[in-house]
mmCIF file of C-alpha atoms and ligand atoms in Angstrom:
data_model
loop_
_atom_site.group_PDB
_atom_site.id
_atom_site.type_symbol
_atom_site.label_atom_id
_atom_site.label_comp_id
_atom_site.label_asym_id
_atom_site.label_seq_id
_atom_site.Cartn_x
_atom_site.Cartn_y
_atom_site.Cartn_z
ATOM 1 C CA MET A 1 91.777 -95.693 -48.644
ATOM 2 C CA SER A 2 95.219 -94.845 -51.044
ATOM 3 C CA ASP A 3 98.274 -95.472 -49.108
ATOM 4 C CA LYS A 4 100.162 -92.464 -48.048
ATOM 5 C CA LYS A 5 102.172 -90.514 -49.940
ATOM 6 C CA ASP A 6 104.967 -90.785 -48.036
ATOM 7 C CA TYR A 7 105.298 -94.515 -48.176
ATOM 8 C CA GLN A 8 104.232 -95.309 -51.717
ATOM 9 C CA LEU A 9 106.742 -97.367 -54.075
ATOM 10 C CA ASP A 10 107.868 -96.030 -57.034
ATOM 11 C CA LEU A 11 105.885 -98.868 -59.250
ATOM 12 C CA ILE A 12 105.816 -98.234 -62.653
ATOM 13 C CA HIS A 13 103.391 -101.550 -63.023
ATOM 14 C CA ARG A 14 100.453 -102.315 -59.994
ATOM 15 C CA PRO A 15 99.290 -105.291 -61.447
ATOM 16 C CA ARG A 16 96.341 -105.484 -58.450
ATOM 17 C CA ARG A 17 94.917 -102.210 -60.792
ATOM 18 C CA LEU A 18 93.623 -104.911 -62.717
ATOM 19 C CA ARG A 19 91.911 -106.704 -59.884
ATOM 20 C CA GLN A 20 89.958 -104.687 -57.606
ATOM 21 C CA THR A 21 86.157 -104.922 -58.974
ATOM 22 C CA GLN A 22 84.920 -108.415 -60.190
ATOM 23 C CA SER A 23 84.109 -106.544 -63.446
ATOM 24 C CA LEU A 24 87.791 -106.101 -64.196
ATOM 25 C CA ARG A 25 88.391 -109.092 -62.924
ATOM 26 C CA ASP A 26 86.097 -110.595 -65.896
ATOM 27 C CA LEU A 27 87.045 -108.235 -67.872
ATOM 28 C CA VAL A 28 90.562 -109.696 -67.885
ATOM 29 C CA GLU A 29 89.704 -113.288 -67.414
ATOM 30 C CA GLU A 30 91.893 -115.237 -69.623
ATOM 31 C CA THR A 31 90.003 -118.857 -69.539
ATOM 32 C CA ASP A 32 86.586 -120.239 -69.275
ATOM 33 C CA LEU A 33 84.502 -123.347 -68.621
ATOM 34 C CA LYS A 34 81.864 -123.466 -70.944
ATOM 35 C CA ILE A 35 79.557 -126.555 -70.529
ATOM 36 C CA SER A 36 80.060 -126.981 -73.810
ATOM 37 C CA LYS A 37 83.230 -128.132 -72.956
ATOM 38 C CA LEU A 38 82.673 -131.368 -70.288
ATOM 39 C CA ILE A 39 82.054 -134.961 -71.722
ATOM 40 C CA GLN A 40 80.367 -136.546 -68.902
ATOM 41 C CA PRO A 41 81.629 -140.415 -68.789
ATOM 42 C CA LEU A 42 78.631 -143.215 -67.669
ATOM 43 C CA PHE A 43 79.213 -146.257 -66.897
ATOM 44 C CA VAL A 44 76.233 -148.819 -68.417
ATOM 45 C CA ILE A 45 75.010 -151.822 -66.951
ATOM 46 C CA GLU A 46 71.990 -154.175 -67.696
ATOM 47 C CA GLY A 47 68.478 -154.525 -66.532
ATOM 48 C CA ASP A 48 65.404 -152.641 -66.098
ATOM 49 C CA SER A 49 65.055 -149.345 -63.838
ATOM 50 C CA ILE A 50 69.175 -150.240 -62.468
ATOM 51 C CA CYS A 51 70.553 -147.593 -61.232
ATOM 52 C CA GLU A 52 74.053 -149.396 -58.644
ATOM 53 C CA PRO A 53 75.683 -146.460 -57.021
ATOM 54 C CA VAL A 54 79.945 -147.041 -57.612
ATOM 55 C CA ASP A 55 80.909 -146.714 -54.053
ATOM 56 C CA SER A 56 84.383 -145.124 -54.757
ATOM 57 C CA MET A 57 82.569 -142.107 -56.552
ATOM 58 C CA PRO A 58 80.564 -140.667 -54.454
ATOM 59 C CA GLY A 59 77.164 -139.719 -56.808
ATOM 60 C CA ILE A 60 78.485 -141.439 -59.764
ATOM 61 C CA GLU A 61 75.949 -144.641 -60.462
ATOM 62 C CA ARG A 62 75.752 -147.480 -63.068
ATOM 63 C CA LEU A 63 72.539 -146.959 -64.854
ATOM 64 C CA SER A 64 70.727 -149.566 -67.095
ATOM 65 C CA ILE A 65 69.774 -148.610 -70.890
ATOM 66 C CA ASP A 66 66.127 -147.080 -70.021
ATOM 67 C CA LEU A 67 67.873 -144.443 -66.908
ATOM 68 C CA LEU A 68 71.013 -144.174 -68.992
ATOM 69 C CA LEU A 69 68.467 -142.143 -71.528
ATOM 70 C CA LYS A 70 66.628 -140.137 -68.873
ATOM 71 C CA GLU A 71 70.088 -139.114 -67.794
ATOM 72 C CA CYS A 72 71.076 -138.090 -71.224
ATOM 73 C CA GLU A 73 67.826 -136.252 -71.712
ATOM 74 C CA SER A 74 69.326 -134.318 -69.001
ATOM 75 C CA LEU A 75 72.542 -133.883 -69.635
ATOM 76 C CA ILE A 76 71.537 -132.373 -73.372
ATOM 77 C CA GLU A 77 68.580 -129.929 -70.992
ATOM 78 C CA LEU A 78 71.755 -128.808 -69.753
ATOM 79 C CA GLY A 79 73.867 -128.267 -72.620
ATOM 80 C CA ILE A 80 77.101 -130.725 -71.802
ATOM 81 C CA GLY A 81 79.091 -130.968 -74.662
ATOM 82 C CA GLY A 82 78.798 -135.393 -74.967
ATOM 83 C CA VAL A 83 78.923 -138.339 -73.545
ATOM 84 C CA ALA A 84 81.759 -141.032 -73.169
ATOM 85 C CA LEU A 85 80.450 -144.560 -72.259
ATOM 86 C CA PHE A 86 81.452 -147.717 -70.017
ATOM 87 C CA PRO A 87 79.897 -150.648 -70.454
ATOM 88 C CA LYS A 88 80.258 -153.056 -66.966
ATOM 89 C CA ILE A 89 79.079 -156.140 -68.390
ATOM 90 C CA GLU A 90 78.233 -159.320 -66.030
ATOM 91 C CA ALA A 91 81.374 -161.495 -64.915
ATOM 92 C CA SER A 92 80.251 -164.561 -66.727
ATOM 93 C CA LEU A 93 80.492 -162.743 -70.799
ATOM 94 C CA LYS A 94 83.832 -162.572 -69.851
ATOM 95 C CA CYS A 95 86.811 -164.981 -71.146
ATOM 96 C CA ASN A 96 90.589 -163.850 -71.979
ATOM 97 C CA MET A 97 89.734 -162.930 -75.458
ATOM 98 C CA GLY A 98 86.980 -160.343 -74.572
ATOM 99 C CA ARG A 99 84.825 -162.299 -76.996
ATOM 100 C CA GLU A 100 81.902 -160.152 -75.735
ATOM 101 C CA ALA A 101 83.281 -156.737 -77.224
ATOM 102 C CA LEU A 102 82.770 -158.328 -80.712
ATOM 103 C CA ASN A 103 78.923 -159.847 -80.317
ATOM 104 C CA PRO A 104 76.764 -156.956 -81.962
ATOM 105 C CA GLU A 105 74.030 -157.196 -79.144
ATOM 106 C CA SER A 106 76.193 -156.671 -76.903
ATOM 107 C CA LEU A 107 75.194 -154.148 -73.526
ATOM 108 C CA ILE A 108 77.237 -151.544 -75.109
ATOM 109 C CA TYR A 109 76.070 -151.509 -78.730
ATOM 110 C CA ARG A 110 72.348 -151.567 -77.681
ATOM 111 C CA ALA A 111 72.954 -148.687 -75.338
ATOM 112 C CA ILE A 112 74.464 -146.564 -78.344
ATOM 113 C CA LYS A 113 71.979 -147.586 -80.493
ATOM 114 C CA ALA A 114 69.502 -146.706 -77.739
ATOM 115 C CA LEU A 115 70.752 -143.109 -77.768
ATOM 116 C CA ARG A 116 71.157 -142.356 -81.253
ATOM 117 C CA LYS A 117 67.810 -143.189 -82.052
ATOM 118 C CA HIS A 118 66.464 -140.626 -79.360
ATOM 119 C CA PHE A 119 69.097 -137.939 -79.746
ATOM 120 C CA PRO A 120 70.136 -137.934 -82.896
ATOM 121 C CA GLU A 121 72.081 -134.808 -82.318
ATOM 122 C CA LEU A 122 74.236 -136.194 -79.263
ATOM 123 C CA THR A 123 77.618 -137.050 -79.174
ATOM 124 C CA ILE A 124 78.394 -140.214 -78.344
ATOM 125 C CA ILE A 125 81.597 -141.435 -77.572
ATOM 126 C CA ALA A 126 82.851 -145.123 -77.478
ATOM 127 C CA ASP A 127 85.595 -146.846 -75.691
ATOM 128 C CA LEU A 128 87.584 -148.572 -77.216
ATOM 129 C CA ALA A 129 89.477 -151.547 -74.862
ATOM 130 C CA LEU A 130 89.195 -154.967 -74.534
ATOM 131 C CA ASP A 131 89.240 -154.380 -70.388
ATOM 132 C CA PRO A 132 85.364 -153.830 -69.571
ATOM 133 C CA TYR A 133 85.634 -157.653 -71.326
ATOM 134 C CA THR A 134 88.943 -160.143 -69.974
ATOM 135 C CA ILE A 135 89.131 -161.982 -67.182
ATOM 136 C CA ASP A 136 92.115 -160.427 -66.498
ATOM 137 C CA GLY A 137 91.170 -157.264 -66.763
ATOM 138 C CA HIS A 138 93.963 -155.994 -69.003
ATOM 139 C CA ASP A 139 93.292 -153.411 -71.649
ATOM 140 C CA GLY A 140 93.935 -156.396 -74.620
ATOM 141 C CA ILE A 141 94.402 -159.997 -75.495
ATOM 142 C CA VAL A 142 96.738 -161.210 -73.122
ATOM 143 C CA GLU A 143 98.529 -164.787 -73.047
ATOM 144 C CA ILE A 144 98.499 -167.089 -69.723
ATOM 145 C CA GLY A 145 100.654 -165.932 -66.939
ATOM 146 C CA SER A 146 101.908 -162.973 -68.618
ATOM 147 C CA GLN A 147 101.301 -159.100 -68.283
ATOM 148 C CA SER A 148 101.810 -158.001 -71.337
ATOM 149 C CA PRO A 149 99.213 -158.037 -73.825
ATOM 150 C CA LEU A 150 99.473 -159.283 -77.833
ATOM 151 C CA ASN A 151 99.367 -155.799 -80.221
ATOM 152 C CA ASP A 152 98.654 -156.956 -83.558
ATOM 153 C CA VAL A 153 95.974 -159.271 -82.328
ATOM 154 C CA THR A 154 94.232 -156.905 -80.127
ATOM 155 C CA VAL A 155 94.894 -153.810 -82.853
ATOM 156 C CA ASP A 156 92.356 -155.622 -84.724
ATOM 157 C CA ILE A 157 89.587 -156.814 -82.470
ATOM 158 C CA LEU A 158 89.776 -152.680 -81.997
ATOM 159 C CA ALA A 159 89.267 -151.951 -85.448
ATOM 160 C CA GLU A 160 86.594 -154.511 -85.417
ATOM 161 C CA MET A 161 84.894 -152.685 -82.908
ATOM 162 C CA ALA A 162 85.204 -149.441 -84.173
ATOM 163 C CA VAL A 163 82.654 -150.657 -86.361
ATOM 164 C CA LEU A 164 79.884 -152.373 -84.822
ATOM 165 C CA ALA A 165 80.345 -148.803 -82.010
ATOM 166 C CA ALA A 166 80.358 -146.945 -85.373
ATOM 167 C CA ASP A 167 77.473 -148.887 -86.694
ATOM 168 C CA ALA A 168 75.318 -148.222 -83.845
ATOM 169 C CA GLY A 169 75.390 -144.124 -84.156
ATOM 170 C CA ALA A 170 78.755 -143.562 -82.180
ATOM 171 C CA THR A 171 80.127 -140.167 -83.212
ATOM 172 C CA MET A 172 83.558 -141.036 -81.744
ATOM 173 C CA VAL A 173 85.796 -143.823 -81.140
ATOM 174 C CA ALA A 174 87.863 -143.635 -78.248
ATOM 175 C CA PRO A 175 90.669 -146.164 -78.085
ATOM 176 C CA SER A 176 92.196 -145.873 -74.872
ATOM 177 C CA ASP A 177 94.380 -149.406 -74.925
ATOM 178 C CA MET A 178 97.722 -147.567 -75.961
ATOM 179 C CA MET A 179 98.551 -150.655 -77.920
ATOM 180 C CA ASP A 180 101.102 -149.171 -80.918
ATOM 181 C CA GLY A 181 99.205 -149.130 -84.471
ATOM 182 C CA ARG A 182 95.871 -148.903 -83.434
ATOM 183 C CA VAL A 183 94.983 -145.224 -84.149
ATOM 184 C CA GLY A 184 95.846 -145.919 -88.344
ATOM 185 C CA VAL A 185 94.039 -149.591 -88.483
ATOM 186 C CA ILE A 186 91.142 -148.377 -86.917
ATOM 187 C CA ARG A 187 90.668 -144.786 -89.412
ATOM 188 C CA LYS A 188 91.752 -147.405 -92.365
ATOM 189 C CA THR A 189 88.652 -149.817 -91.012
ATOM 190 C CA LEU A 190 86.230 -147.264 -90.891
ATOM 191 C CA ASP A 191 87.263 -145.850 -93.984
ATOM 192 C CA ALA A 192 86.384 -149.175 -95.397
ATOM 193 C CA ASN A 193 83.416 -149.564 -94.278
ATOM 194 C CA ALA A 194 81.874 -146.384 -95.139
ATOM 195 C CA PHE A 195 82.241 -144.592 -91.235
ATOM 196 C CA GLN A 196 84.492 -142.349 -92.752
ATOM 197 C CA SER A 197 82.414 -139.266 -90.260
ATOM 198 C CA VAL A 198 82.899 -140.968 -87.556
ATOM 199 C CA LEU A 199 85.631 -139.241 -85.205
ATOM 200 C CA ILE A 200 88.616 -140.714 -83.752
ATOM 201 C CA LEU A 201 89.272 -139.599 -80.032
ATOM 202 C CA SER A 202 92.984 -141.187 -78.813
ATOM 203 C CA TYR A 203 93.849 -141.800 -75.823
ATOM 204 C CA ALA A 204 97.288 -140.541 -76.630
ATOM 205 C CA ALA A 205 99.237 -139.935 -73.760
ATOM 206 C CA LYS A 206 97.502 -142.444 -71.154
ATOM 207 C CA TYR A 207 99.652 -142.538 -68.381
ATOM 208 C CA ALA A 208 99.751 -145.875 -66.274
ATOM 209 C CA SER A 209 98.271 -143.753 -63.381
ATOM 210 C CA ALA A 210 96.924 -144.946 -59.840
ATOM 211 C CA PHE A 211 94.324 -142.648 -60.092
ATOM 212 C CA TYR A 212 92.038 -144.888 -62.110
ATOM 213 C CA GLY A 213 90.989 -147.370 -59.133
ATOM 214 C CA PRO A 214 87.791 -146.012 -58.749
ATOM 215 C CA PHE A 215 87.101 -146.746 -62.184
ATOM 216 C CA ARG A 216 88.261 -150.090 -62.382
ATOM 217 C CA ASP A 217 85.654 -150.822 -59.553
ATOM 218 C CA ALA A 218 83.090 -149.437 -61.749
ATOM 219 C CA VAL A 219 83.612 -151.065 -64.574
ATOM 220 C CA GLY A 220 84.589 -153.955 -62.683
ATOM 221 C CA SER A 221 87.756 -154.452 -64.040
ATOM 222 C CA VAL A 222 89.662 -155.746 -61.166
ATOM 223 C CA SER A 223 91.143 -159.201 -61.760
ATOM 224 C CA LEU A 224 88.703 -161.090 -61.339
ATOM 225 C CA GLU A 225 90.569 -164.272 -60.595
ATOM 226 C CA THR A 226 92.934 -162.531 -58.260
ATOM 227 C CA GLY A 227 91.274 -159.381 -57.092
ATOM 228 C CA ALA A 228 94.881 -157.728 -57.609
ATOM 229 C CA ILE A 229 96.064 -154.276 -59.133
ATOM 230 C CA ILE A 230 96.501 -154.834 -62.786
ATOM 231 C CA ASP A 231 99.705 -153.806 -64.170
ATOM 232 C CA LYS A 232 99.598 -152.148 -67.239
ATOM 233 C CA ARG A 233 102.870 -150.667 -67.566
ATOM 234 C CA SER A 234 104.337 -152.297 -70.538
ATOM 235 C CA TYR A 235 101.558 -150.612 -72.433
ATOM 236 C CA GLN A 236 100.307 -146.898 -70.638
ATOM 237 C CA LEU A 237 103.239 -144.438 -70.074
ATOM 238 C CA ASN A 238 105.527 -143.988 -67.190
ATOM 239 C CA PRO A 239 104.380 -141.374 -65.215
ATOM 240 C CA ALA A 240 107.487 -139.681 -65.012
ATOM 241 C CA ASN A 241 108.119 -139.191 -68.969
ATOM 242 C CA ARG A 242 107.354 -136.679 -70.769
ATOM 243 C CA ARG A 243 108.988 -137.084 -74.242
ATOM 244 C CA GLU A 244 107.287 -140.065 -74.726
ATOM 245 C CA ALA A 245 103.698 -138.344 -74.560
ATOM 246 C CA LEU A 246 105.446 -136.449 -77.385
ATOM 247 C CA LEU A 247 106.007 -139.256 -79.919
ATOM 248 C CA GLU A 248 102.788 -140.971 -78.818
ATOM 249 C CA THR A 249 100.292 -138.095 -79.545
ATOM 250 C CA SER A 250 102.325 -137.875 -82.676
ATOM 251 C CA LEU A 251 102.199 -140.920 -84.127
ATOM 252 C CA ASP A 252 98.300 -140.449 -83.283
ATOM 253 C CA GLU A 253 97.970 -137.650 -85.381
ATOM 254 C CA SER A 254 99.922 -138.419 -88.243
ATOM 255 C CA GLU A 255 98.092 -142.049 -88.165
ATOM 256 C CA GLY A 256 94.886 -139.803 -88.846
ATOM 257 C CA ALA A 257 93.809 -139.099 -85.108
ATOM 258 C CA ASP A 258 90.895 -136.370 -85.090
ATOM 259 C CA ILE A 259 91.722 -135.086 -81.460
ATOM 260 C CA LEU A 260 94.237 -135.952 -79.298
ATOM 261 C CA MET A 261 94.291 -136.559 -75.214
ATOM 262 C CA VAL A 262 95.964 -136.753 -72.232
ATOM 263 C CA LYS A 263 95.347 -138.729 -68.994
ATOM 264 C CA PRO A 264 94.847 -138.329 -66.311
ATOM 265 C CA ALA A 265 94.918 -134.246 -66.614
ATOM 266 C CA GLY A 266 95.340 -132.746 -63.241
ATOM 267 C CA GLN A 267 98.916 -134.372 -62.347
ATOM 268 C CA TYR A 268 99.329 -134.298 -66.563
ATOM 269 C CA LEU A 269 99.195 -130.424 -66.586
ATOM 270 C CA ASP A 270 102.735 -129.801 -67.727
ATOM 271 C CA ILE A 271 101.875 -132.751 -70.310
ATOM 272 C CA ILE A 272 98.556 -131.360 -71.792
ATOM 273 C CA ARG A 273 100.504 -127.615 -71.893
ATOM 274 C CA GLU A 274 103.125 -129.465 -74.458
ATOM 275 C CA VAL A 275 100.631 -130.913 -76.010
ATOM 276 C CA ARG A 276 98.347 -128.061 -77.023
ATOM 277 C CA GLU A 277 101.794 -126.648 -78.150
ATOM 278 C CA SER A 278 103.140 -129.721 -80.521
ATOM 279 C CA THR A 279 99.926 -129.596 -82.707
ATOM 280 C CA ILE A 280 97.015 -128.074 -84.073
ATOM 281 C CA LEU A 281 94.942 -130.582 -83.615
ATOM 282 C CA PRO A 282 92.010 -130.156 -80.521
ATOM 283 C CA VAL A 283 93.741 -131.556 -77.212
ATOM 284 C CA ALA A 284 91.542 -133.456 -74.881
ATOM 285 C CA ALA A 285 92.228 -134.186 -70.868
ATOM 286 C CA TYR A 286 90.386 -137.014 -69.405
ATOM 287 C CA GLN A 287 89.606 -135.639 -65.113
ATOM 288 C CA VAL A 288 89.996 -139.361 -64.349
ATOM 289 C CA SER A 289 88.083 -141.198 -61.228
ATOM 290 C CA GLY A 290 90.511 -141.007 -58.922
ATOM 291 C CA GLU A 291 90.708 -136.972 -59.405
ATOM 292 C CA TYR A 292 87.126 -137.262 -59.037
ATOM 293 C CA ALA A 293 87.204 -139.252 -55.829
ATOM 294 C CA GLN A 294 89.671 -137.390 -53.911
ATOM 295 C CA ILE A 295 88.036 -134.570 -54.166
ATOM 296 C CA MET A 296 84.727 -135.404 -53.176
ATOM 297 C CA ALA A 297 86.616 -137.352 -50.141
ATOM 298 C CA ALA A 298 88.145 -134.671 -48.607
ATOM 299 C CA SER A 299 84.774 -132.777 -49.015
ATOM 300 C CA GLU A 300 82.559 -135.502 -47.688
ATOM 301 C CA LYS A 301 84.961 -135.208 -44.274
ATOM 302 C CA GLY A 302 84.959 -131.125 -44.110
ATOM 303 C CA TRP A 303 88.468 -131.005 -45.322
ATOM 304 C CA LEU A 304 88.001 -129.276 -49.044
ATOM 305 C CA ASP A 305 84.916 -126.885 -50.480
ATOM 306 C CA LEU A 306 83.329 -129.279 -53.133
ATOM 307 C CA LYS A 307 82.312 -126.547 -55.321
ATOM 308 C CA ALA A 308 85.161 -124.366 -55.592
ATOM 309 C CA CYS A 309 87.968 -127.164 -55.618
ATOM 310 C CA ARG A 310 85.675 -128.857 -58.598
ATOM 311 C CA ASN A 311 85.613 -126.121 -60.670
ATOM 312 C CA GLU A 312 89.397 -124.756 -60.034
ATOM 313 C CA SER A 313 90.188 -128.451 -60.695
ATOM 314 C CA LEU A 314 88.401 -127.731 -64.353
ATOM 315 C CA LEU A 315 89.797 -124.290 -65.326
ATOM 316 C CA ALA A 316 93.184 -125.584 -64.500
ATOM 317 C CA ILE A 317 92.955 -128.171 -66.885
ATOM 318 C CA ARG A 318 91.372 -125.772 -69.167
ATOM 319 C CA ARG A 319 94.043 -123.033 -68.671
ATOM 320 C CA ALA A 320 96.684 -126.100 -69.257
ATOM 321 C CA GLY A 321 95.198 -126.263 -72.575
ATOM 322 C CA ALA A 322 92.828 -128.618 -72.941
ATOM 323 C CA ASP A 323 89.792 -127.559 -75.468
ATOM 324 C CA MET A 324 87.116 -129.938 -74.091
ATOM 325 C CA ILE A 325 86.993 -132.593 -70.566
ATOM 326 C CA LEU A 326 86.377 -135.619 -69.972
ATOM 327 C CA THR A 327 85.072 -135.006 -66.205
ATOM 328 C CA TYR A 328 82.395 -136.745 -63.333
ATOM 329 C CA PHE A 329 81.836 -133.268 -62.561
ATOM 330 C CA ALA A 330 79.975 -132.589 -65.615
ATOM 331 C CA LYS A 331 76.551 -132.138 -64.721
ATOM 332 C CA ALA A 332 76.899 -131.141 -61.210
ATOM 333 C CA TYR A 333 79.099 -128.213 -62.575
ATOM 334 C CA ALA A 334 76.036 -127.292 -65.466
ATOM 335 C CA GLN A 335 73.110 -128.133 -62.916
ATOM 336 C CA ASP A 336 75.260 -125.105 -60.285
ATOM 337 C CA ILE A 337 75.963 -122.786 -63.450
ATOM 338 C CA ASN A 338 72.689 -123.352 -64.484
HETATM 339 C C1 LIG B 401 91.021 -148.739 -69.834
HETATM 340 C C2 LIG B 401 90.012 -147.161 -68.943
HETATM 341 C C3 LIG B 401 90.492 -147.140 -68.076
HETATM 342 C C4 LIG B 401 90.102 -145.365 -67.882
HETATM 343 C C5 LIG B 401 89.723 -145.312 -69.393
HETATM 344 N N1 LIG B 401 89.726 -146.512 -70.133
HETATM 345 C C6 LIG B 401 91.171 -147.582 -66.501
HETATM 346 C C7 LIG B 401 92.303 -147.984 -66.782
HETATM 347 O O1 LIG B 401 93.226 -147.856 -68.403
HETATM 348 O O2 LIG B 401 92.830 -149.243 -66.334
HETATM 349 C C8 LIG B 401 89.828 -144.842 -66.584
HETATM 350 C C9 LIG B 401 89.227 -144.020 -66.247
HETATM 351 C C10 LIG B 401 89.124 -143.090 -64.813
HETATM 352 O O3 LIG B 401 89.824 -143.681 -64.342
HETATM 353 O O4 LIG B 401 88.228 -142.611 -64.484
HETATM 354 N N2 LIG B 401 90.615 -148.957 -71.173
#
């Protein structure tokens, strides 16, 4: 039925013409959400056949290496773009210097080795930061009583971690610490150790966000001493700022980053767009644990439609300009699409 002639508006443009059928809507669709653009973050723990749920992240588990291998086999079959690994180490292995991070036999390096052995082509991303290893849960070395990691000492350790991760078989190293100058030092150190082809995915614009809460639970980086929320504002970006994000991304680019990441994603779509327009490098975005948890919680209550909200949240991040997305929804999305 068409509107009666008498009531017809004199319109040249009627954008609704393009939305009449699914076929037309598909033809004019601007953004896609391919499974190969998604990276699944995975939590690793010690042990055998261990699968520990993370309370604040329904559907997400910490896996021992044997189960991690099985999980990656399914992810590869589903066509996922890669995996980002995070260790939860035993409390007894933590110290103020985060020394376990430089033990070549540490959990994370064993996990990478095992994965590389079984899956030669898998894109494996090794996170570089000290928070799983320090008692206070900071990303770098902190002097007693301070909340502010020592920059240059921490950068040296990160560079050594990069070599261990590369040696174990990581495709990319991903410094998530926000120390100044770390990308340049990591690049030089990797190259000096003949790891020229290992990529650096830089957490370039990482904000001091309250949405990391469930992740800190997952890796056990909540301060062991106080149980208190860790204040990372002396190194992560102020959520009020955008120019600062552009400075950080341009510095990381000039220091040799291969991919620039914005984190979190959903609350920072404007930043993703601005970074996208300020560089020709690929841009990644991290849909963080709190973004995942809020959609899961509301859908468990019956207040939001899980799949529709999940897909819309991911599409929005792609539309903002992210080439790839780290998301805890990667596997579930892939399963639904396949
Ligand atoms: C720390 C790190 C964090 C995340 C990834 N790496 C948390 C933090 O900065 O405290 C958060 C990821 C998430 O919330 O999903 N190096």
